[in-house]
Short mmCIF file of C-alpha atoms and ligand atoms in Angstrom, two decimals:
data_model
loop_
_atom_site.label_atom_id
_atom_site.label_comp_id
_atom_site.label_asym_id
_atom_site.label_seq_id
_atom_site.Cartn_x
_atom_site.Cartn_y
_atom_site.Cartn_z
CA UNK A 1 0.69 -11.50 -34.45
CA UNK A 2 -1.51 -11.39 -37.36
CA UNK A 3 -4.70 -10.52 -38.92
CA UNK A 4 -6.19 -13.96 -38.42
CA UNK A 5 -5.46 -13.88 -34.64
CA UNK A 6 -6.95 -10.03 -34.11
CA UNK A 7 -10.26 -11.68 -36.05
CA UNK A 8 -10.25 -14.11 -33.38
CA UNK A 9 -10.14 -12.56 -30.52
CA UNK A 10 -12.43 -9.89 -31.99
CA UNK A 11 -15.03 -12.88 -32.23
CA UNK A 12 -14.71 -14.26 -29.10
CA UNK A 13 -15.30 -10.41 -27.57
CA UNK A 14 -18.52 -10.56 -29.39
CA UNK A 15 -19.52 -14.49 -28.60
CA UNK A 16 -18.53 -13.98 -24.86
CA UNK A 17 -17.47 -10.94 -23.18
CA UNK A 18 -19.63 -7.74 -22.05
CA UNK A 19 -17.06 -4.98 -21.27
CA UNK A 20 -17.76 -2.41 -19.07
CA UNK A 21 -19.51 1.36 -20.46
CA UNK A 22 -19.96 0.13 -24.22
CA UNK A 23 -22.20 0.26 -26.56
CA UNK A 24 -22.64 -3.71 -27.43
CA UNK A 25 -24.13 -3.38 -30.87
CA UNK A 26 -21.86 -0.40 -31.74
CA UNK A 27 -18.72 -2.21 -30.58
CA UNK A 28 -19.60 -5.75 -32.04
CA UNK A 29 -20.00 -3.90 -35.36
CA UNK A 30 -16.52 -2.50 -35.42
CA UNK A 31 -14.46 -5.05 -33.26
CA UNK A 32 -12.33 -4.27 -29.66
CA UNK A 33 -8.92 -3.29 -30.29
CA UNK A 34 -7.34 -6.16 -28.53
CA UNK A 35 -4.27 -4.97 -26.53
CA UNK A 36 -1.42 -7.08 -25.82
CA UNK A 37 1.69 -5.70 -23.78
CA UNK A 38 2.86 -2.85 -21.96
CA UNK A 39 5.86 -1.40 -21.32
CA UNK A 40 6.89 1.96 -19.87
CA UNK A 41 4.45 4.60 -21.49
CA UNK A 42 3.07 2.54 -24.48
CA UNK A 43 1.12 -0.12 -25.23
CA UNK A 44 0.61 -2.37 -28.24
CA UNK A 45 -2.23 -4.13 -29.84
CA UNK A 46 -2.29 -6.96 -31.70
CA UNK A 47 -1.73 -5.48 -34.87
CA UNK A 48 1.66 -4.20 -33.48
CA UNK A 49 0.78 -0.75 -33.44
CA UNK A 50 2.44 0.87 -30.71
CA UNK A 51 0.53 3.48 -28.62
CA UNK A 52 1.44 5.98 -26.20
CA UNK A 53 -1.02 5.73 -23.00
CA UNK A 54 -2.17 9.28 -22.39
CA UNK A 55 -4.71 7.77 -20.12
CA UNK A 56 -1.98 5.91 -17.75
CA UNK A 57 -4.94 2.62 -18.20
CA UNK A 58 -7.79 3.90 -16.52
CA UNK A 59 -6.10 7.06 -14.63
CA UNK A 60 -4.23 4.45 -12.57
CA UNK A 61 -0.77 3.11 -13.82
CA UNK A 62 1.02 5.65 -12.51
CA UNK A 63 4.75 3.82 -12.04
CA UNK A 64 4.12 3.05 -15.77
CA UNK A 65 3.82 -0.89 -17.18
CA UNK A 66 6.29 -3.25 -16.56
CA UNK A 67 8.02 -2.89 -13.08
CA UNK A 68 9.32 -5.88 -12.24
CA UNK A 69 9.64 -5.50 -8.84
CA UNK A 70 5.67 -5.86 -8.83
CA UNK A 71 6.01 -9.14 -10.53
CA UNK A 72 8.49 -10.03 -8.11
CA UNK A 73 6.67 -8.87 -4.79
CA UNK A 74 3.06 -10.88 -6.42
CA UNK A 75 5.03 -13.87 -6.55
CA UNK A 76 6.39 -13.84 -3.25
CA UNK A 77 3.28 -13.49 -1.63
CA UNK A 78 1.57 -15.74 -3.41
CA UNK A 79 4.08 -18.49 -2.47
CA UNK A 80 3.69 -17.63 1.30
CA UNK A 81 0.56 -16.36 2.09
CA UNK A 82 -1.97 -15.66 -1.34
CA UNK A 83 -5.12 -15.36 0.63
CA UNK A 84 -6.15 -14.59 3.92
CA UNK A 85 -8.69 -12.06 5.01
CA UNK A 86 -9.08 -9.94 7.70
CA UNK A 87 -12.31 -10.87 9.30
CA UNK A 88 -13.24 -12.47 11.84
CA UNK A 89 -9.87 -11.07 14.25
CA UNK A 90 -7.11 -12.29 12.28
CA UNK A 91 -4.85 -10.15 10.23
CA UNK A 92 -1.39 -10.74 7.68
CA UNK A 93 1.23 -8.91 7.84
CA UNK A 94 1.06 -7.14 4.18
CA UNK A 95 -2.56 -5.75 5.10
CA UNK A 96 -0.61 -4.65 8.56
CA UNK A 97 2.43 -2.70 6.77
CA UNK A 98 0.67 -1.18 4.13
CA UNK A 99 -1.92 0.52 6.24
CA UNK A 100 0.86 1.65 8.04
CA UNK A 101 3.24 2.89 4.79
CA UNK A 102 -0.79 4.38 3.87
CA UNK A 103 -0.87 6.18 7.03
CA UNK A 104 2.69 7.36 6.83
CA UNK A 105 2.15 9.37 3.36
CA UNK A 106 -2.22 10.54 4.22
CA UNK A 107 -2.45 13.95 5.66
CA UNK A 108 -1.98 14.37 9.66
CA UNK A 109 -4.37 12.92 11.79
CA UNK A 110 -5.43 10.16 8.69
CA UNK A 111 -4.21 7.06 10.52
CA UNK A 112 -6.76 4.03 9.42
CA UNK A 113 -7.58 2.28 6.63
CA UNK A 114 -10.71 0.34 5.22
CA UNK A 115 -9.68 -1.73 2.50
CA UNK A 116 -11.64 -2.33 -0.52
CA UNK A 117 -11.13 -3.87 -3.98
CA UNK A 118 -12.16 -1.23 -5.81
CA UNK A 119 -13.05 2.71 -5.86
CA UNK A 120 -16.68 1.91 -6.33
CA UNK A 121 -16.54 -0.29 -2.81
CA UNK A 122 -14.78 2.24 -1.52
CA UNK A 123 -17.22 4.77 -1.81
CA UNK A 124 -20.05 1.93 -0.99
CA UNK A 125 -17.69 2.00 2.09
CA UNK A 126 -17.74 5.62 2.74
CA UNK A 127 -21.20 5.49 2.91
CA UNK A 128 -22.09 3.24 4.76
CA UNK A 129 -19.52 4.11 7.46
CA UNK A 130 -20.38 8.08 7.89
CA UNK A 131 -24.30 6.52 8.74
CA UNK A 132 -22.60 4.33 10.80
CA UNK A 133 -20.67 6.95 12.84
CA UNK A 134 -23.89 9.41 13.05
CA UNK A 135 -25.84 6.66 14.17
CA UNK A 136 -23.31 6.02 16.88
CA UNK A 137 -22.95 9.24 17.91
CA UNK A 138 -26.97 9.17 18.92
CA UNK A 139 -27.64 11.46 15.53
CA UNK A 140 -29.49 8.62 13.40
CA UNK A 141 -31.56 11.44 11.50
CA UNK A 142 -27.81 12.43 9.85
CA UNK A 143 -28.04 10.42 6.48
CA UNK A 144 -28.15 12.60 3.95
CA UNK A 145 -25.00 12.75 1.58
CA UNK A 146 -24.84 15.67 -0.63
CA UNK A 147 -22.84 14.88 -3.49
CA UNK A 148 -22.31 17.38 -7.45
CA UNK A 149 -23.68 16.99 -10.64
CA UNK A 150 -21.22 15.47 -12.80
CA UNK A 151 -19.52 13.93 -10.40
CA UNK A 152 -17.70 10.16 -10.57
CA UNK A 153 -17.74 7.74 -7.38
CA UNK A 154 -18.14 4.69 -9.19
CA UNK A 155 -20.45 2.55 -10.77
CA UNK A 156 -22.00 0.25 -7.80
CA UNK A 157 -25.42 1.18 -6.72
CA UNK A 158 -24.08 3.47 -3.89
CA UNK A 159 -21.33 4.66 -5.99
CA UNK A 160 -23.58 6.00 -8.88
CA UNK A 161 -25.96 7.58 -6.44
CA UNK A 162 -23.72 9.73 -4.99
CA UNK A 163 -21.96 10.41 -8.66
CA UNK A 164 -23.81 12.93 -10.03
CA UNK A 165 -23.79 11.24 -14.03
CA UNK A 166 -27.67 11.79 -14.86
CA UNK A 167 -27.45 9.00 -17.65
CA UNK A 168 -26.18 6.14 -14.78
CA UNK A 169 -29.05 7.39 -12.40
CA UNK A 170 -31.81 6.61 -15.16
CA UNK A 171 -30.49 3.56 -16.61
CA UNK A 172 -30.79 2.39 -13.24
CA UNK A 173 -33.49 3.90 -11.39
CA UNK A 174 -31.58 5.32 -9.05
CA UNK A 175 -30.64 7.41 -6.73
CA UNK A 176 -31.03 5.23 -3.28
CA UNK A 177 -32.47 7.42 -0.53
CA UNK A 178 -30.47 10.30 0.95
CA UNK A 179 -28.56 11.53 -1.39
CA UNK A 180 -28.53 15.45 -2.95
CA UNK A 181 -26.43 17.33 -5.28
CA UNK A 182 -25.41 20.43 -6.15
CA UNK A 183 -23.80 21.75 -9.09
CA UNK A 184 -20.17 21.11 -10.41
CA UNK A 185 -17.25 24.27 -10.31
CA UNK A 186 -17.11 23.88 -14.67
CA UNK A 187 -16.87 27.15 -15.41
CA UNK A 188 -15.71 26.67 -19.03
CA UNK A 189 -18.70 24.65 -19.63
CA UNK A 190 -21.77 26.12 -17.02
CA UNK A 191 -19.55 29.42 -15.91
CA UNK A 192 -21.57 31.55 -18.53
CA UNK A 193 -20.32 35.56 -18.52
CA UNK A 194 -19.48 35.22 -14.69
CA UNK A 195 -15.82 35.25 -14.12
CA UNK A 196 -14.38 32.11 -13.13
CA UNK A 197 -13.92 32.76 -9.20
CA UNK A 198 -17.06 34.79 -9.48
CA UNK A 199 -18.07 31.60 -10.33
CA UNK A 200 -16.58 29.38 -8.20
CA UNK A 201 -18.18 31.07 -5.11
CA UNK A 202 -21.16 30.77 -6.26
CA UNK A 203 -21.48 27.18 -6.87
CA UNK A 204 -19.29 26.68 -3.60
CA UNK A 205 -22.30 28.43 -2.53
CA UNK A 206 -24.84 26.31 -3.51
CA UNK A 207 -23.18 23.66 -0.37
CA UNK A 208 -24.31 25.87 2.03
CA UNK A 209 -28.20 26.40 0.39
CA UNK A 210 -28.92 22.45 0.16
CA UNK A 211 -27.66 22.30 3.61
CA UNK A 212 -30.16 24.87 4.75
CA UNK A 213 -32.95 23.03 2.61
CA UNK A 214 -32.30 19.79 4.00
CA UNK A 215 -31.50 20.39 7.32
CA UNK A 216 -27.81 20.84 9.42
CA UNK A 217 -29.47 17.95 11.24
CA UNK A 218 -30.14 15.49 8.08
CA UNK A 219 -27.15 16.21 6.72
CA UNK A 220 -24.64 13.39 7.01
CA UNK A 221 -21.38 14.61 4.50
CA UNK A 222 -20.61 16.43 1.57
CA UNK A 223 -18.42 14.38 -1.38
CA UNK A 224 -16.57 15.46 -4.02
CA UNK A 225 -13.76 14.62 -5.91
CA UNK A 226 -10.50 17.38 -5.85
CA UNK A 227 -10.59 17.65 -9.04
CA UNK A 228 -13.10 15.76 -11.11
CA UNK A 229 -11.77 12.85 -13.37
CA UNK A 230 -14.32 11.14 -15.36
CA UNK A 231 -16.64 14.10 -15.71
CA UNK A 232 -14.23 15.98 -17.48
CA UNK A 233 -10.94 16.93 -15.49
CA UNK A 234 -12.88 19.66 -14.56
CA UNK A 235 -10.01 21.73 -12.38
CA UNK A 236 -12.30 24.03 -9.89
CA UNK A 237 -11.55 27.85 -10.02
CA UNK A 238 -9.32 29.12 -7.13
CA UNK A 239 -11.76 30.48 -5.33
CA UNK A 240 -14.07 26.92 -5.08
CA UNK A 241 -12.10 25.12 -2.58
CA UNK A 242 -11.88 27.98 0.23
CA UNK A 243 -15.22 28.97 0.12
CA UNK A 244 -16.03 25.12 0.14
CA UNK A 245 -13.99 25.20 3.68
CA UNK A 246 -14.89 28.23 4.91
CA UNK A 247 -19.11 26.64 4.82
CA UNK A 248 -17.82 23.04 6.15
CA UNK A 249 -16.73 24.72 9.17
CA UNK A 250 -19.82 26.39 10.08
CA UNK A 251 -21.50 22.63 10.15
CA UNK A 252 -20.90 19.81 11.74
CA UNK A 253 -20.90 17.32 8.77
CA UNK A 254 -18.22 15.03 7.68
CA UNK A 255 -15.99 16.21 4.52
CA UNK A 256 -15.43 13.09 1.75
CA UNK A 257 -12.24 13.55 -0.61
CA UNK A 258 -12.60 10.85 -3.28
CA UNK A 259 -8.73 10.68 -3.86
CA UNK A 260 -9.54 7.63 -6.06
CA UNK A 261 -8.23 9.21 -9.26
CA UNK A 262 -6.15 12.09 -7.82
CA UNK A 263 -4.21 10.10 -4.69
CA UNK A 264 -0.51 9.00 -5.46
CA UNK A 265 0.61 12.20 -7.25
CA UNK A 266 -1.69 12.65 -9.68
CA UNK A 267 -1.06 16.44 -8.81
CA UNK A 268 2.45 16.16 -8.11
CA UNK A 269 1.42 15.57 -4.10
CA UNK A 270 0.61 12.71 -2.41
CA UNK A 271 -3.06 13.82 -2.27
CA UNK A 272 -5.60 16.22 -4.43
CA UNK A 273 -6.61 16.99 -0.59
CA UNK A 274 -2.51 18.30 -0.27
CA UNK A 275 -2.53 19.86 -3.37
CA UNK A 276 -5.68 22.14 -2.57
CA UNK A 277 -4.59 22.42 1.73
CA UNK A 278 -8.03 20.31 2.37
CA UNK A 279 -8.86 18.30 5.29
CA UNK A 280 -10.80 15.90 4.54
CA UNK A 281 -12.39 13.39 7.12
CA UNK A 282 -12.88 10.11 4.47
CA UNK A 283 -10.64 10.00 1.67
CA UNK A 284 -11.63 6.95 -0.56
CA UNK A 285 -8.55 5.40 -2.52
CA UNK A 286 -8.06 2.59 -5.38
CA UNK A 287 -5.87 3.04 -8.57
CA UNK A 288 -2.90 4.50 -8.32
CA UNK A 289 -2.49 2.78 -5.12
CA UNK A 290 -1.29 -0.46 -6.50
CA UNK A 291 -0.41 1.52 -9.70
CA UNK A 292 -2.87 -0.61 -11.46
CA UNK A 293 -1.57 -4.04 -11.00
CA UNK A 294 -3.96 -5.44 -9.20
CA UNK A 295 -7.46 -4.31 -8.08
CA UNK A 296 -7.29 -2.59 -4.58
CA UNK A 297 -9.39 0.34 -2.83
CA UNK A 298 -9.75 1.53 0.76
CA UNK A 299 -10.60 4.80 2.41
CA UNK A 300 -8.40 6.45 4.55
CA UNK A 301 -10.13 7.31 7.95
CA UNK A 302 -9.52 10.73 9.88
CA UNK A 303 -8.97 9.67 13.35
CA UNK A 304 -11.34 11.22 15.52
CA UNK A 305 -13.85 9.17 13.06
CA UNK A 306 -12.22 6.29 14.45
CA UNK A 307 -12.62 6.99 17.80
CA UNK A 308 -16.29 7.13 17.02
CA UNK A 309 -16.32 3.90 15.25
CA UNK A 310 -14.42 2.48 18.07
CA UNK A 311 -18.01 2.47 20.33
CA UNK A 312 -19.86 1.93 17.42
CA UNK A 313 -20.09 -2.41 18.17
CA UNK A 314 -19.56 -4.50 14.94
CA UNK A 315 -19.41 -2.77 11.42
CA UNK A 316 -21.70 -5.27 9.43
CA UNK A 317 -19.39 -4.24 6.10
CA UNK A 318 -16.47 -5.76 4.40
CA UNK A 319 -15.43 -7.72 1.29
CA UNK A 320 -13.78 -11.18 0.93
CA UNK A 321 -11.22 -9.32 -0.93
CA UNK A 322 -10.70 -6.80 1.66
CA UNK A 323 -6.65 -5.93 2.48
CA UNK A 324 -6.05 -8.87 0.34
CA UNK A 325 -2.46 -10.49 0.66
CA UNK A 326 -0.83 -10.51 -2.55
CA UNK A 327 -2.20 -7.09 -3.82
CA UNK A 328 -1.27 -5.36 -0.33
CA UNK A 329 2.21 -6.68 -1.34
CA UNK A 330 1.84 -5.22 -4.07
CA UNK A 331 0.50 -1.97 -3.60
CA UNK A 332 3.69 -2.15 -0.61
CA UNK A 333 5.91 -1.67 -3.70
CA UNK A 334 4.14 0.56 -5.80
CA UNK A 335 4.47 3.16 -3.07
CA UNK A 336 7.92 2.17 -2.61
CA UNK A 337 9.11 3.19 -5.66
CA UNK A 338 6.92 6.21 -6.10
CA UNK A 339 9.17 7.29 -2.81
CA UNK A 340 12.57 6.13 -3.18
CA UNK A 341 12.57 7.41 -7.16
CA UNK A 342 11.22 10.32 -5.57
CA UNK A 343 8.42 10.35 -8.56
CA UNK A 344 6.41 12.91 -7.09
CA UNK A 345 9.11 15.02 -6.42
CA UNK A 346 10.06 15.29 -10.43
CA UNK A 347 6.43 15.55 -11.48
CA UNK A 348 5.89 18.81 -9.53
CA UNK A 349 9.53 20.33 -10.41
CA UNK A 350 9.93 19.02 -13.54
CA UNK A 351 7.50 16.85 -15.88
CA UNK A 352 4.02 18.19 -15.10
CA UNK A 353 5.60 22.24 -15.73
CA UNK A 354 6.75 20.95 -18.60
CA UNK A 355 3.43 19.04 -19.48
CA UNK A 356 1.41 22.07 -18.76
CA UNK A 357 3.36 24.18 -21.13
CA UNK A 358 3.30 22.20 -23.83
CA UNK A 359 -0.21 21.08 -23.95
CA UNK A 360 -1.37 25.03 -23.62
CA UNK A 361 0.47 25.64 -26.88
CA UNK A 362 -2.73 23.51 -28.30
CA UNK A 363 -4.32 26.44 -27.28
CA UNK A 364 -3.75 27.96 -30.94
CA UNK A 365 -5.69 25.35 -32.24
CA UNK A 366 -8.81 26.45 -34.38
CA UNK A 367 -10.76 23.61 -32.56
CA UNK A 368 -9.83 24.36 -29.10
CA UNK A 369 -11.61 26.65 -26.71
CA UNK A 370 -10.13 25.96 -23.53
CA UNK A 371 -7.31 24.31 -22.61
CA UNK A 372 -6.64 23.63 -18.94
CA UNK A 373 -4.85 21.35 -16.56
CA UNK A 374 -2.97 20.56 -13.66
CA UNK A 375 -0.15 18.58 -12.50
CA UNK A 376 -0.31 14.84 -14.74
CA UNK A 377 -4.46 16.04 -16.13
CA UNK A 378 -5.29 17.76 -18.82
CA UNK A 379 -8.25 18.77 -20.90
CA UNK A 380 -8.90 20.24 -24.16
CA UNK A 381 -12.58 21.54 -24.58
CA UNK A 382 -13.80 20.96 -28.76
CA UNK A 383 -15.75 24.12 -30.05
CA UNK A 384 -16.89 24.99 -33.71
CA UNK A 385 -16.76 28.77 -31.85
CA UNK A 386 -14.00 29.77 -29.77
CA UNK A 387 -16.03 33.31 -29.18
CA UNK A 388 -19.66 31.81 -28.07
CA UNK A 389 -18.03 28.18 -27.14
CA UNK A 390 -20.79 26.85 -29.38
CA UNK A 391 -20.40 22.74 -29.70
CA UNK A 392 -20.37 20.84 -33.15
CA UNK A 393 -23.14 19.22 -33.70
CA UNK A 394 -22.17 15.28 -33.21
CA UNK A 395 -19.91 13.40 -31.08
CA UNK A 396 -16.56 15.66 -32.64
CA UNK A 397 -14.92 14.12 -29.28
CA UNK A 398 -15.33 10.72 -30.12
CA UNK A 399 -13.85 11.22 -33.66
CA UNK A 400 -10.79 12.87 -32.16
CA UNK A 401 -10.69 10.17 -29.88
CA UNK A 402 -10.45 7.86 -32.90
CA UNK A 403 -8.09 9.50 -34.72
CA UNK A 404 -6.03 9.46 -31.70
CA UNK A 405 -5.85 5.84 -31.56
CA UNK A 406 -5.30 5.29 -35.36
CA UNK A 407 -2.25 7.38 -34.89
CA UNK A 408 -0.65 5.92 -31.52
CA UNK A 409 -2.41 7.74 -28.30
CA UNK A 410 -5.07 7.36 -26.09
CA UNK A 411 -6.78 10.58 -24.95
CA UNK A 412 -10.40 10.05 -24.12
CA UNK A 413 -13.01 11.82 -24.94
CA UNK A 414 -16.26 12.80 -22.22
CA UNK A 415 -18.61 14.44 -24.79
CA UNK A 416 -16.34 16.88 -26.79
CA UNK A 417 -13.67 17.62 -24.03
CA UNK A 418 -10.39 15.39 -24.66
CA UNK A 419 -8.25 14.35 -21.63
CA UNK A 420 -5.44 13.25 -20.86
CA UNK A 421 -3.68 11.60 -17.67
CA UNK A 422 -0.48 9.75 -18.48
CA UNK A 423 1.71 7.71 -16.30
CA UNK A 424 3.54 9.71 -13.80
CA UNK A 425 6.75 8.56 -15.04
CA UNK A 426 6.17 9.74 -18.31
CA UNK A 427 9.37 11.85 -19.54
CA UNK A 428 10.07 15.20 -21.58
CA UNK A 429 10.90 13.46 -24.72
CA UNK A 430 7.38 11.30 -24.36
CA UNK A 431 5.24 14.30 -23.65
CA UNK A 432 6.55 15.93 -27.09
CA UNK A 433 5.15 13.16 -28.40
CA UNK A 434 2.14 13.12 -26.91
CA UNK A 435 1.26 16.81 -27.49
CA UNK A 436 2.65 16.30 -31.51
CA UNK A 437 0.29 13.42 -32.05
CA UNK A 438 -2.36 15.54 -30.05
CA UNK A 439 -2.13 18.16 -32.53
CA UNK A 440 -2.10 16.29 -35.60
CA UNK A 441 -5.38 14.84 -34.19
CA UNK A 442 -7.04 17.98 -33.57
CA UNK A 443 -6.21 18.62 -37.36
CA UNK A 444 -7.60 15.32 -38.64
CA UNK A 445 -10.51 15.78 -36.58
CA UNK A 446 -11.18 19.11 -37.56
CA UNK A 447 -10.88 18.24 -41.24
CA UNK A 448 -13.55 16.36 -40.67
CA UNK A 449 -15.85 18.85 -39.27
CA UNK A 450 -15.24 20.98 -41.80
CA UNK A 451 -16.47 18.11 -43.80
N1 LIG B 501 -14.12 7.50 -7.74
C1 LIG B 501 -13.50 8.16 -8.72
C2 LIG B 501 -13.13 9.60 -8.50
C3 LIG B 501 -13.19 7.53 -9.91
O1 LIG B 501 -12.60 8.20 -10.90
C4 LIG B 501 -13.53 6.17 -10.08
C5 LIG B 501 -13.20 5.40 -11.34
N2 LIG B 501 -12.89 6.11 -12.45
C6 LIG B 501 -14.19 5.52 -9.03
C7 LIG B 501 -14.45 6.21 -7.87
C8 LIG B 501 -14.61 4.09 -9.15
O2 LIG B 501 -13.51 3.27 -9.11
P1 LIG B 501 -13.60 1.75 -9.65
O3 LIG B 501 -13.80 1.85 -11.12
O4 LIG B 501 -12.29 1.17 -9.23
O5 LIG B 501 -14.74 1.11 -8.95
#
């Protein structure tokens, strides 16, 4: 591919397409890198440059690009059955089995699924279902959902609400009614001279206070992610998650795991909820669930949430896309592969140890004051002063982030903190690469800060 056709396409981005989170002026100014296949860990663009995905897409293809069996398993189902939905008392049988392969792999007592086509619906979903069960239960008054600061549950109305991204609320005038947060477990960046579980406790604490403030009785369910994605992979001290279930059991309030970034290994289990022993009652689900393929979400529903549901007369909820045929089918396959090539099972003996140690050796780095991560996440936090974690002045993340793509990876940036979440398949030999071209980044990019 040339030149002439990159101009092209370039052109018709700026004549006709607003993409999602950008900066129209600033982008139509510089032209979209136009990407073209994918295969395994890498992409390319249409210059041929060939880049290694740190990102796995958008924290999603987790098989990697370019299973054909997902091709295959698309086709069929188009050719029998591509749309049907599932209101109205019918069902199809790939809705039918993958609920049940999603049931099979969700922690005990998770039997039921909502499906969405998105994480964003899914968390419209969750919302509007936990109302929907207090309401039922004869406790209307429990609406409120307390959600952090920082937090990422999508970018529909509902979604942003109950994210806690400050910039989405006032771009929008939101939040919608009912909806409270507390403050995010980032210790490297809000942890100050406490130590971390110090820390943790006390912003585990902070559940407990806004319940008090608003009232057991207003109070409908807490969210959170297991470990927040698009805020930062912010990983939560040790001590967060118990004292987070130690206050949830003192109130009657329902618990909401948004799994969308962390279900299907991410951590090297099945769940974030696994990894961490939580139990939560909603667990909203989307990317890695059809690896990516095609768009599908859901939420996972605890059981005795069903039984309320089940005298709660008609749910007035559901999308045209809900359970939809061909990407059930597909999603069907995803998750058999991730079991029968036993993916997890080498990311938590074998590829995300060896991840982990390699990307702390960036730790060294004159640029780098933290470096953390878990299972297939990582983060690297940008200082000018490793002592006092002072910031460079300027977005130093979103140079980084450029020289990473000029030299073959994508690692995003969310202010100056670099991430990473690659494909789950991603092997030993890939993730040298990865943390090589991370390093030579961190170099270019502090070059120019010295500058
Ligand atoms: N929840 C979490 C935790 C997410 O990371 C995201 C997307 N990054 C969403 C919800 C929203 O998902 P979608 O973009 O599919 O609507």
């Amino acid at each position: 591919m040339s030149e002439s056709n990159t101009l092209h396409w370039q052109n018709l981005s700026r004549e006709h397409l607003l993409p999602p989170f950008s900066d129209y002026r600033e982008l139509n100014a510089k032209g979209a890198r136009i990407i073209t296949r994918a295969s395994g860990v890498y992409l390319w663009d249409s210059k041929g440059n060939r880049i290694l995905d740190g990102m796995a897409g958008l924290w999603c293809v987790n098989i990697g690009y370019g299973r054909e069996e997902l091709v295959e398993a698309a086709a069929r189902q188009m050719r029998e059955l591509p749309y049907y939905n599932l209101f109205f008392q019918t069902a199809h049988t790939p809705a039918l089995e993958l609920a049940n392969a999603i049931a099979g792999i969700a922690p005990i007592g998770m039997d039921h699924v909502f499906f969405t086509g998105s994480g964003s619906e899914s968390n419209d979903t969750v919302l509007r279902m936990v109302r929907h069960y207090w309401m039922t239960k004869g406790q209307p008054q429990k609406q409120v959902i307390i959600g952090r600061w920082n937090g990422y549950h999508g970018s529909t109305v509902a979604g942003a609400s109950l994210g806690g991204m400050k910039a989405m609320h006032e771009q929008a005038g939101l939040l919608i009614s009912g909806i409270e947060h507390i403050d995010q477990p980032y210790w490297y960046g809000e942890g100050d001279d406490l130590d971390p579980d110090e820390f943790g406790i006390r912003v585990a604490e902070q559940l407990e206070q806004k319940i008090l403030e608003v009232g057991e009785d207003k109070v409908a369910a807490f969210i959170a992610e297991p470990i927040q994605g698009a805020g930062g992979v912010i990983i939560p001290p040790d001590s967060y998650w118990p004292k987070i279930r130690e206050i949830l059991a003192r109130y009657d309030i329902l618990f909401i795991a948004d799994e969308v970034i962390c279900g299907f290994g991410r951590t090297g289990e099945w769940f974030g909820s696994d990894y961490y022993g939580n139990a939560p009652d909603l667990m909203p689900i989307a990317k890695g669930l059809t690896s990516g393929y095609l768009p599908m979400g859901g939420v996972i529903v605890r059981d005795k949430v069903v039984q309320v549901l089940n005298e709660g007369g008609e749910f007035y909820h559901g999308f045209t896309y809900s359970g939809h045929p061909v990407a059930a089918a597909v999603a069907l396959e995803n998750l058999r592969i991730l079991k029968e090539e036993n993916i997890l099972e080498r990311v938590k003996a074998k590829t995300s140890p060896y991840l982990q140690k390699r990307w702390r050796e960036l730790a060294d780095h004159p640029l780098v004051g933290e470096v953390r991560g878990l299972g297939m996440l990582g983060a690297l936090e940008l200082v000018k002063d490793k002592q006092t974690r002072e910031r460079f002045p300027g977005a130093i993340g979103m140079r980084c982030r450029e020289h990473c793509l000029d030299n073959g990876l994508v690692m995003r940036a969310v202010g100056d903190t670099m991430i990473i979440s690659p494909p789950l398949v991603i092997n030993e030999e890939e993730i040298d690469e990865l943390v090589t071209k991370a390093r030579l980044c961190l170099d270019l990019t502090a070059r120019d800060a010295r500058a």
